[in-house]
Amino acid sequence: MIEDIEIAKEVNRQIREATRILDESAALVRSRAPDGAREYVVAVGRVFEAISAELLDPLYREHPQLAPAEWKTEDGKV
């Protein structure tokens, strides 16, 4: 997917920032617009799943050193 480690690091940072912002938006909707929160939070969850499957999983398989500890198995694999 992305062979250059420096580019992979920056892409990882950007993706994680984007997911942080999406997570914050879900928290905002839950706290300020609870009537529509369920639908919105579920949609954000679907986006997270796609980001994980299509972007982060392949990136971390290619560059396991970038994967956060919670993505790794006990033997250190992604």
PDB file of N, CA and C in Angstrom:
ATOM      1  N   MET A   1       0.835  -1.190   0.000  1.00  0.00           N
ATOM      2  CA  MET A   1       0.000   0.000   0.000  1.00  0.00           C
ATOM      3  C   MET A   1       0.880   1.253   0.000  1.00  0.00           C
ATOM      4  N   ILE A   2       1.602   1.496   1.104  1.00  0.00           N
ATOM      5  CA  ILE A   2       2.503   2.652   1.205  1.00  0.00           C
ATOM      6  C   ILE A   2       3.846   2.119   1.699  1.00  0.00           C
ATOM      7  N   GLU A   3       4.797   2.051   0.795  1.00  0.00           N
ATOM      8  CA  GLU A   3       6.083   1.463   1.150  1.00  0.00           C
ATOM      9  C   GLU A   3       6.959   2.384   1.985  1.00  0.00           C
ATOM     10  N   ASP A   4       6.970   3.664   1.684  1.00  0.00           N
ATOM     11  CA  ASP A   4       7.836   4.616   2.366  1.00  0.00           C
ATOM     12  C   ASP A   4       7.352   4.824   3.809  1.00  0.00           C
ATOM     13  N   ILE A   5       8.198   4.524   4.767  1.00  0.00           N
ATOM     14  CA  ILE A   5       7.822   4.593   6.183  1.00  0.00           C
ATOM     15  C   ILE A   5       7.474   6.011   6.611  1.00  0.00           C
ATOM     16  N   GLU A   6       8.163   7.007   6.097  1.00  0.00           N
ATOM     17  CA  GLU A   6       7.875   8.384   6.494  1.00  0.00           C
ATOM     18  C   GLU A   6       6.488   8.819   6.005  1.00  0.00           C
ATOM     19  N   ILE A   7       6.157   8.433   4.795  1.00  0.00           N
ATOM     20  CA  ILE A   7       4.812   8.727   4.285  1.00  0.00           C
ATOM     21  C   ILE A   7       3.778   7.955   5.095  1.00  0.00           C
ATOM     22  N   ALA A   8       4.067   6.693   5.397  1.00  0.00           N
ATOM     23  CA  ALA A   8       3.153   5.869   6.186  1.00  0.00           C
ATOM     24  C   ALA A   8       2.920   6.480   7.571  1.00  0.00           C
ATOM     25  N   LYS A   9       3.957   7.011   8.182  1.00  0.00           N
ATOM     26  CA  LYS A   9       3.816   7.654   9.490  1.00  0.00           C
ATOM     27  C   LYS A   9       2.871   8.847   9.409  1.00  0.00           C
ATOM     28  N   GLU A  10       3.038   9.667   8.377  1.00  0.00           N
ATOM     29  CA  GLU A  10       2.195  10.851   8.240  1.00  0.00           C
ATOM     30  C   GLU A  10       0.751  10.456   7.917  1.00  0.00           C
ATOM     31  N   VAL A  11       0.572   9.481   7.064  1.00  0.00           N
ATOM     32  CA  VAL A  11      -0.781   8.996   6.751  1.00  0.00           C
ATOM     33  C   VAL A  11      -1.436   8.456   8.021  1.00  0.00           C
ATOM     34  N   ASN A  12      -0.703   7.686   8.793  1.00  0.00           N
ATOM     35  CA  ASN A  12      -1.223   7.149  10.048  1.00  0.00           C
ATOM     36  C   ASN A  12      -1.653   8.282  10.977  1.00  0.00           C
ATOM     37  N   ARG A  13      -0.815   9.299  11.098  1.00  0.00           N
ATOM     38  CA  ARG A  13      -1.145  10.432  11.960  1.00  0.00           C
ATOM     39  C   ARG A  13      -2.428  11.117  11.478  1.00  0.00           C
ATOM     40  N   GLN A  14      -2.528  11.334  10.184  1.00  0.00           N
ATOM     41  CA  GLN A  14      -3.696  12.005   9.638  1.00  0.00           C
ATOM     42  C   GLN A  14      -4.974  11.179   9.817  1.00  0.00           C
ATOM     43  N   ILE A  15      -4.887   9.888   9.583  1.00  0.00           N
ATOM     44  CA  ILE A  15      -6.065   9.023   9.755  1.00  0.00           C
ATOM     45  C   ILE A  15      -6.493   9.019  11.212  1.00  0.00           C
ATOM     46  N   ARG A  16      -5.540   8.897  12.122  1.00  0.00           N
ATOM     47  CA  ARG A  16      -5.891   8.872  13.547  1.00  0.00           C
ATOM     48  C   ARG A  16      -6.492  10.205  13.989  1.00  0.00           C
ATOM     49  N   GLU A  17      -6.018  11.305  13.431  1.00  0.00           N
ATOM     50  CA  GLU A  17      -6.590  12.617  13.734  1.00  0.00           C
ATOM     51  C   GLU A  17      -8.027  12.689  13.198  1.00  0.00           C
ATOM     52  N   ALA A  18      -8.241  12.200  11.998  1.00  0.00           N
ATOM     53  CA  ALA A  18      -9.588  12.207  11.418  1.00  0.00           C
ATOM     54  C   ALA A  18     -10.552  11.376  12.255  1.00  0.00           C
ATOM     55  N   THR A  19     -10.109  10.220  12.718  1.00  0.00           N
ATOM     56  CA  THR A  19     -11.000   9.386  13.539  1.00  0.00           C
ATOM     57  C   THR A  19     -11.246  10.026  14.898  1.00  0.00           C
ATOM     58  N   ARG A  20     -10.247  10.728  15.432  1.00  0.00           N
ATOM     59  CA  ARG A  20     -10.453  11.444  16.696  1.00  0.00           C
ATOM     60  C   ARG A  20     -11.529  12.512  16.522  1.00  0.00           C
ATOM     61  N   ILE A  21     -11.476  13.242  15.424  1.00  0.00           N
ATOM     62  CA  ILE A  21     -12.466  14.279  15.165  1.00  0.00           C
ATOM     63  C   ILE A  21     -13.857  13.667  14.982  1.00  0.00           C
ATOM     64  N   LEU A  22     -13.945  12.561  14.258  1.00  0.00           N
ATOM     65  CA  LEU A  22     -15.237  11.883  14.104  1.00  0.00           C
ATOM     66  C   LEU A  22     -15.779  11.417  15.455  1.00  0.00           C
ATOM     67  N   ASP A  23     -14.901  10.898  16.293  1.00  0.00           N
ATOM     68  CA  ASP A  23     -15.310  10.458  17.622  1.00  0.00           C
ATOM     69  C   ASP A  23     -15.838  11.632  18.438  1.00  0.00           C
ATOM     70  N   GLU A  24     -15.161  12.770  18.347  1.00  0.00           N
ATOM     71  CA  GLU A  24     -15.626  13.968  19.044  1.00  0.00           C
ATOM     72  C   GLU A  24     -16.991  14.418  18.516  1.00  0.00           C
ATOM     73  N   SER A  25     -17.198  14.285  17.210  1.00  0.00           N
ATOM     74  CA  SER A  25     -18.491  14.684  16.646  1.00  0.00           C
ATOM     75  C   SER A  25     -19.599  13.782  17.170  1.00  0.00           C
ATOM     76  N   ALA A  26     -19.315  12.498  17.324  1.00  0.00           N
ATOM     77  CA  ALA A  26     -20.313  11.579  17.878  1.00  0.00           C
ATOM     78  C   ALA A  26     -20.638  11.943  19.322  1.00  0.00           C
ATOM     79  N   ALA A  27     -19.621  12.307  20.090  1.00  0.00           N
ATOM     80  CA  ALA A  27     -19.847  12.728  21.476  1.00  0.00           C
ATOM     81  C   ALA A  27     -20.684  14.004  21.525  1.00  0.00           C
ATOM     82  N   LEU A  28     -20.415  14.932  20.624  1.00  0.00           N
ATOM     83  CA  LEU A  28     -21.181  16.170  20.556  1.00  0.00           C
ATOM     84  C   LEU A  28     -22.653  15.886  20.257  1.00  0.00           C
ATOM     85  N   VAL A  29     -22.907  15.045  19.285  1.00  0.00           N
ATOM     86  CA  VAL A  29     -24.288  14.719  18.929  1.00  0.00           C
ATOM     87  C   VAL A  29     -24.983  14.018  20.091  1.00  0.00           C
ATOM     88  N   ARG A  30     -24.291  13.084  20.738  1.00  0.00           N
ATOM     89  CA  ARG A  30     -24.894  12.386  21.899  1.00  0.00           C
ATOM     90  C   ARG A  30     -25.271  13.364  22.998  1.00  0.00           C
ATOM     91  N   SER A  31     -24.429  14.377  23.223  1.00  0.00           N
ATOM     92  CA  SER A  31     -24.684  15.286  24.337  1.00  0.00           C
ATOM     93  C   SER A  31     -25.667  16.404  23.998  1.00  0.00           C
ATOM     94  N   ARG A  32     -25.699  16.838  22.738  1.00  0.00           N
ATOM     95  CA  ARG A  32     -26.518  18.002  22.398  1.00  0.00           C
ATOM     96  C   ARG A  32     -27.730  17.709  21.519  1.00  0.00           C
ATOM     97  N   ALA A  33     -27.742  16.573  20.883  1.00  0.00           N
ATOM     98  CA  ALA A  33     -28.876  16.220  20.017  1.00  0.00           C
ATOM     99  C   ALA A  33     -29.216  14.745  20.209  1.00  0.00           C
ATOM    100  N   PRO A  34     -29.583  14.383  21.428  1.00  0.00           N
ATOM    101  CA  PRO A  34     -29.780  12.961  21.730  1.00  0.00           C
ATOM    102  C   PRO A  34     -30.853  12.272  20.889  1.00  0.00           C
ATOM    103  N   ASP A  35     -31.812  13.025  20.367  1.00  0.00           N
ATOM    104  CA  ASP A  35     -32.859  12.393  19.567  1.00  0.00           C
ATOM    105  C   ASP A  35     -32.310  11.765  18.289  1.00  0.00           C
ATOM    106  N   GLY A  36     -31.328  12.370  17.694  1.00  0.00           N
ATOM    107  CA  GLY A  36     -30.742  11.827  16.472  1.00  0.00           C
ATOM    108  C   GLY A  36     -29.432  11.110  16.694  1.00  0.00           C
ATOM    109  N   ALA A  37     -29.040  10.972  17.935  1.00  0.00           N
ATOM    110  CA  ALA A  37     -27.713  10.451  18.248  1.00  0.00           C
ATOM    111  C   ALA A  37     -27.495   9.023  17.781  1.00  0.00           C
ATOM    112  N   ARG A  38     -28.456   8.158  17.996  1.00  0.00           N
ATOM    113  CA  ARG A  38     -28.250   6.746  17.662  1.00  0.00           C
ATOM    114  C   ARG A  38     -27.898   6.572  16.186  1.00  0.00           C
ATOM    115  N   GLU A  39     -28.679   7.185  15.317  1.00  0.00           N
ATOM    116  CA  GLU A  39     -28.438   7.053  13.885  1.00  0.00           C
ATOM    117  C   GLU A  39     -27.060   7.605  13.505  1.00  0.00           C
ATOM    118  N   TYR A  40     -26.710   8.737  14.076  1.00  0.00           N
ATOM    119  CA  TYR A  40     -25.422   9.358  13.766  1.00  0.00           C
ATOM    120  C   TYR A  40     -24.262   8.508  14.282  1.00  0.00           C
ATOM    121  N   VAL A  41     -24.367   8.059  15.520  1.00  0.00           N
ATOM    122  CA  VAL A  41     -23.282   7.273  16.121  1.00  0.00           C
ATOM    123  C   VAL A  41     -23.092   5.959  15.366  1.00  0.00           C
ATOM    124  N   VAL A  42     -24.171   5.331  14.951  1.00  0.00           N
ATOM    125  CA  VAL A  42     -24.069   4.105  14.160  1.00  0.00           C
ATOM    126  C   VAL A  42     -23.370   4.389  12.831  1.00  0.00           C
ATOM    127  N   ALA A  43     -23.702   5.509  12.197  1.00  0.00           N
ATOM    128  CA  ALA A  43     -23.055   5.871  10.931  1.00  0.00           C
ATOM    129  C   ALA A  43     -21.561   6.110  11.128  1.00  0.00           C
ATOM    130  N   VAL A  44     -21.199   6.793  12.198  1.00  0.00           N
ATOM    131  CA  VAL A  44     -19.779   7.012  12.493  1.00  0.00           C
ATOM    132  C   VAL A  44     -19.086   5.670  12.727  1.00  0.00           C
ATOM    133  N   GLY A  45     -19.745   4.758  13.396  1.00  0.00           N
ATOM    134  CA  GLY A  45     -19.183   3.427  13.609  1.00  0.00           C
ATOM    135  C   GLY A  45     -18.910   2.698  12.299  1.00  0.00           C
ATOM    136  N   ARG A  46     -19.826   2.841  11.349  1.00  0.00           N
ATOM    137  CA  ARG A  46     -19.613   2.226  10.028  1.00  0.00           C
ATOM    138  C   ARG A  46     -18.408   2.851   9.325  1.00  0.00           C
ATOM    139  N   VAL A  47     -18.247   4.158   9.469  1.00  0.00           N
ATOM    140  CA  VAL A  47     -17.083   4.831   8.890  1.00  0.00           C
ATOM    141  C   VAL A  47     -15.801   4.316   9.545  1.00  0.00           C
ATOM    142  N   PHE A  48     -15.812   4.151  10.871  1.00  0.00           N
ATOM    143  CA  PHE A  48     -14.646   3.617  11.580  1.00  0.00           C
ATOM    144  C   PHE A  48     -14.290   2.222  11.061  1.00  0.00           C
ATOM    145  N   GLU A  49     -15.309   1.387  10.864  1.00  0.00           N
ATOM    146  CA  GLU A  49     -15.059   0.037  10.356  1.00  0.00           C
ATOM    147  C   GLU A  49     -14.403   0.085   8.985  1.00  0.00           C
ATOM    148  N   ALA A  50     -14.887   0.956   8.120  1.00  0.00           N
ATOM    149  CA  ALA A  50     -14.309   1.078   6.781  1.00  0.00           C
ATOM    150  C   ALA A  50     -12.871   1.595   6.844  1.00  0.00           C
ATOM    151  N   ILE A  51     -12.634   2.590   7.675  1.00  0.00           N
ATOM    152  CA  ILE A  51     -11.283   3.129   7.825  1.00  0.00           C
ATOM    153  C   ILE A  51     -10.348   2.037   8.316  1.00  0.00           C
ATOM    154  N   SER A  52     -10.805   1.273   9.269  1.00  0.00           N
ATOM    155  CA  SER A  52      -9.990   0.193   9.809  1.00  0.00           C
ATOM    156  C   SER A  52      -9.686  -0.858   8.744  1.00  0.00           C
ATOM    157  N   ALA A  53     -10.723  -1.346   8.090  1.00  0.00           N
ATOM    158  CA  ALA A  53     -10.551  -2.440   7.130  1.00  0.00           C
ATOM    159  C   ALA A  53      -9.799  -2.012   5.878  1.00  0.00           C
ATOM    160  N   GLU A  54     -10.090  -0.822   5.388  1.00  0.00           N
ATOM    161  CA  GLU A  54      -9.546  -0.402   4.098  1.00  0.00           C
ATOM    162  C   GLU A  54      -8.238   0.381   4.188  1.00  0.00           C
ATOM    163  N   LEU A  55      -7.984   1.002   5.332  1.00  0.00           N
ATOM    164  CA  LEU A  55      -6.795   1.844   5.449  1.00  0.00           C
ATOM    165  C   LEU A  55      -5.820   1.379   6.523  1.00  0.00           C
ATOM    166  N   LEU A  56      -6.295   1.284   7.760  1.00  0.00           N
ATOM    167  CA  LEU A  56      -5.369   1.005   8.852  1.00  0.00           C
ATOM    168  C   LEU A  56      -4.879  -0.437   8.877  1.00  0.00           C
ATOM    169  N   ASP A  57      -5.753  -1.410   8.691  1.00  0.00           N
ATOM    170  CA  ASP A  57      -5.298  -2.805   8.699  1.00  0.00           C
ATOM    171  C   ASP A  57      -4.183  -3.036   7.668  1.00  0.00           C
ATOM    172  N   PRO A  58      -4.386  -2.621   6.406  1.00  0.00           N
ATOM    173  CA  PRO A  58      -3.291  -2.820   5.439  1.00  0.00           C
ATOM    174  C   PRO A  58      -2.027  -2.024   5.793  1.00  0.00           C
ATOM    175  N   LEU A  59      -2.210  -0.814   6.289  1.00  0.00           N
ATOM    176  CA  LEU A  59      -1.054   0.004   6.667  1.00  0.00           C
ATOM    177  C   LEU A  59      -0.263  -0.659   7.788  1.00  0.00           C
ATOM    178  N   TYR A  60      -0.967  -1.159   8.792  1.00  0.00           N
ATOM    179  CA  TYR A  60      -0.289  -1.780   9.932  1.00  0.00           C
ATOM    180  C   TYR A  60       0.298  -3.143   9.595  1.00  0.00           C
ATOM    181  N   ARG A  61      -0.282  -3.841   8.630  1.00  0.00           N
ATOM    182  CA  ARG A  61       0.340  -5.098   8.187  1.00  0.00           C
ATOM    183  C   ARG A  61       1.680  -4.799   7.505  1.00  0.00           C
ATOM    184  N   GLU A  62       1.722  -3.729   6.731  1.00  0.00           N
ATOM    185  CA  GLU A  62       2.946  -3.364   6.034  1.00  0.00           C
ATOM    186  C   GLU A  62       3.974  -2.727   6.972  1.00  0.00           C
ATOM    187  N   HIS A  63       3.482  -1.987   7.961  1.00  0.00           N
ATOM    188  CA  HIS A  63       4.359  -1.286   8.919  1.00  0.00           C
ATOM    189  C   HIS A  63       3.875  -1.561  10.348  1.00  0.00           C
ATOM    190  N   PRO A  64       4.090  -2.771  10.845  1.00  0.00           N
ATOM    191  CA  PRO A  64       3.566  -3.117  12.169  1.00  0.00           C
ATOM    192  C   PRO A  64       4.078  -2.223  13.295  1.00  0.00           C
ATOM    193  N   GLN A  65       5.207  -1.586  13.096  1.00  0.00           N
ATOM    194  CA  GLN A  65       5.751  -0.693  14.120  1.00  0.00           C
ATOM    195  C   GLN A  65       4.865   0.532  14.337  1.00  0.00           C
ATOM    196  N   LEU A  66       3.992   0.840  13.398  1.00  0.00           N
ATOM    197  CA  LEU A  66       3.080   1.973  13.536  1.00  0.00           C
ATOM    198  C   LEU A  66       1.807   1.620  14.295  1.00  0.00           C
ATOM    199  N   ALA A  67       1.509   0.354  14.387  1.00  0.00           N
ATOM    200  CA  ALA A  67       0.255  -0.084  15.018  1.00  0.00           C
ATOM    201  C   ALA A  67       0.285   0.167  16.516  1.00  0.00           C
ATOM    202  N   PRO A  68      -0.806   0.723  17.049  1.00  0.00           N
ATOM    203  CA  PRO A  68      -0.888   0.886  18.503  1.00  0.00           C
ATOM    204  C   PRO A  68      -0.953  -0.485  19.183  1.00  0.00           C
ATOM    205  N   ALA A  69      -0.569  -0.516  20.423  1.00  0.00           N
ATOM    206  CA  ALA A  69      -0.510  -1.777  21.168  1.00  0.00           C
ATOM    207  C   ALA A  69      -1.833  -2.540  21.122  1.00  0.00           C
ATOM    208  N   GLU A  70      -2.958  -1.816  21.170  1.00  0.00           N
ATOM    209  CA  GLU A  70      -4.255  -2.491  21.192  1.00  0.00           C
ATOM    210  C   GLU A  70      -4.587  -3.194  19.875  1.00  0.00           C
ATOM    211  N   TRP A  71      -3.846  -2.936  18.819  1.00  0.00           N
ATOM    212  CA  TRP A  71      -4.064  -3.602  17.527  1.00  0.00           C
ATOM    213  C   TRP A  71      -3.244  -4.883  17.415  1.00  0.00           C
ATOM    214  N   LYS A  72      -2.325  -5.090  18.354  1.00  0.00           N
ATOM    215  CA  LYS A  72      -1.419  -6.217  18.265  1.00  0.00           C
ATOM    216  C   LYS A  72      -1.879  -7.380  19.131  1.00  0.00           C
ATOM    217  N   THR A  73      -1.556  -8.581  18.667  1.00  0.00           N
ATOM    218  CA  THR A  73      -1.852  -9.792  19.431  1.00  0.00           C
ATOM    219  C   THR A  73      -0.748  -9.974  20.482  1.00  0.00           C
ATOM    220  N   GLU A  74      -0.902 -10.994  21.294  1.00  0.00           N
ATOM    221  CA  GLU A  74       0.090 -11.246  22.342  1.00  0.00           C
ATOM    222  C   GLU A  74       1.488 -11.499  21.787  1.00  0.00           C
ATOM    223  N   ASP A  75       1.561 -12.055  20.575  1.00  0.00           N
ATOM    224  CA  ASP A  75       2.868 -12.312  19.981  1.00  0.00           C
ATOM    225  C   ASP A  75       3.416 -11.106  19.208  1.00  0.00           C
ATOM    226  N   GLY A  76       2.735  -9.949  19.316  1.00  0.00           N
ATOM    227  CA  GLY A  76       3.212  -8.715  18.708  1.00  0.00           C
ATOM    228  C   GLY A  76       2.817  -8.513  17.263  1.00  0.00           C
ATOM    229  N   LYS A  77       1.995  -9.416  16.719  1.00  0.00           N
ATOM    230  CA  LYS A  77       1.575  -9.284  15.329  1.00  0.00           C
ATOM    231  C   LYS A  77       0.288  -8.479  15.233  1.00  0.00           C
ATOM    232  N   VAL A  78       0.114  -7.886  14.063  1.00  0.00           N
ATOM    233  CA  VAL A  78      -1.086  -7.075  13.817  1.00  0.00           C
ATOM    234  C   VAL A  78      -2.188  -7.969  13.313  1.00  0.00           C
TER     235      VAL A  78
END
